[in-house]
């Protein structure tokens, strides 16, 4: 998620606003400190303009 956010030039605050999610929650998700619901995965994926499965696939980092 962090890589995708950085590739798009988004700050955590900008992505959180785009997704309608609290920035501190998003930060915790990025650092794997929070459990994230499927609904929020979908919201984050929409904000990043990717399919939700991309956020769950370990192999996508090896593009």
Coordinates of C-alpha atoms in Angstrom, one line a residue:
X1 CA 0.0 0.0 0.0
X2 CA 2.8 2.4 0.9
X3 CA 4.5 1.8 -2.4
X4 CA 1.3 2.3 -4.4
X5 CA 0.6 5.5 -2.5
X6 CA 4.1 6.8 -3.1
X7 CA 4.0 5.9 -6.8
X8 CA 0.9 8.1 -7.1
X9 CA 2.5 11.0 -5.2
X10 CA -0.1 10.9 -2.4
X11 CA 0.5 11.7 1.2
X12 CA -1.2 9.6 3.8
X13 CA -3.5 12.6 4.5
X14 CA -4.4 13.0 0.8
X15 CA -5.1 9.2 0.4
X16 CA -7.1 9.2 3.6
X17 CA -9.2 12.1 2.4
X18 CA -9.7 10.4 -1.0
X19 CA -10.9 7.2 0.8
X20 CA -13.0 8.9 3.5
X21 CA -10.8 7.2 6.1
X22 CA -9.1 8.7 9.2
X23 CA -5.4 9.4 8.5
X24 CA -4.2 7.8 11.7
X25 CA -6.2 4.7 10.9
X26 CA -4.7 4.6 7.4
X27 CA -1.2 5.0 8.9
X28 CA -1.8 2.1 11.2
X29 CA -3.0 -0.1 8.3
X30 CA 0.1 0.9 6.3
X31 CA 2.4 -0.1 9.2
X32 CA 0.4 -3.4 9.8
X33 CA -0.6 -2.3 13.2
X34 CA -4.4 -2.4 12.4
X35 CA -6.7 -5.1 11.2
X36 CA -8.5 -3.8 8.2
X37 CA -12.0 -4.7 7.1
X38 CA -12.9 -5.7 3.6
X39 CA -15.0 -2.6 3.3
X40 CA -11.9 -0.5 4.1
X41 CA -9.7 -2.5 1.7
X42 CA -12.2 -1.6 -1.0
X43 CA -12.2 2.1 0.0
X44 CA -8.4 2.2 0.0
X45 CA -8.2 0.4 -3.4
X46 CA -10.6 2.9 -4.9
X47 CA -8.5 5.7 -3.5
X48 CA -5.4 4.2 -5.1
X49 CA -7.3 3.3 -8.3
X50 CA -6.4 -0.4 -8.1
X51 CA -8.5 -3.6 -7.7
X52 CA -8.8 -4.6 -4.1
X53 CA -6.9 -7.9 -4.7
X54 CA -3.8 -5.9 -5.5
X55 CA -3.6 -4.8 -1.9
X56 CA -3.8 -8.4 -0.7
X57 CA -1.4 -10.0 -3.2
X58 CA 2.2 -10.4 -1.9
X59 CA 3.5 -10.8 -5.4
X60 CA 2.4 -7.3 -6.7
X61 CA 5.4 -5.7 -5.0
X62 CA 7.7 -7.5 -7.5
X63 CA 6.3 -5.8 -10.6

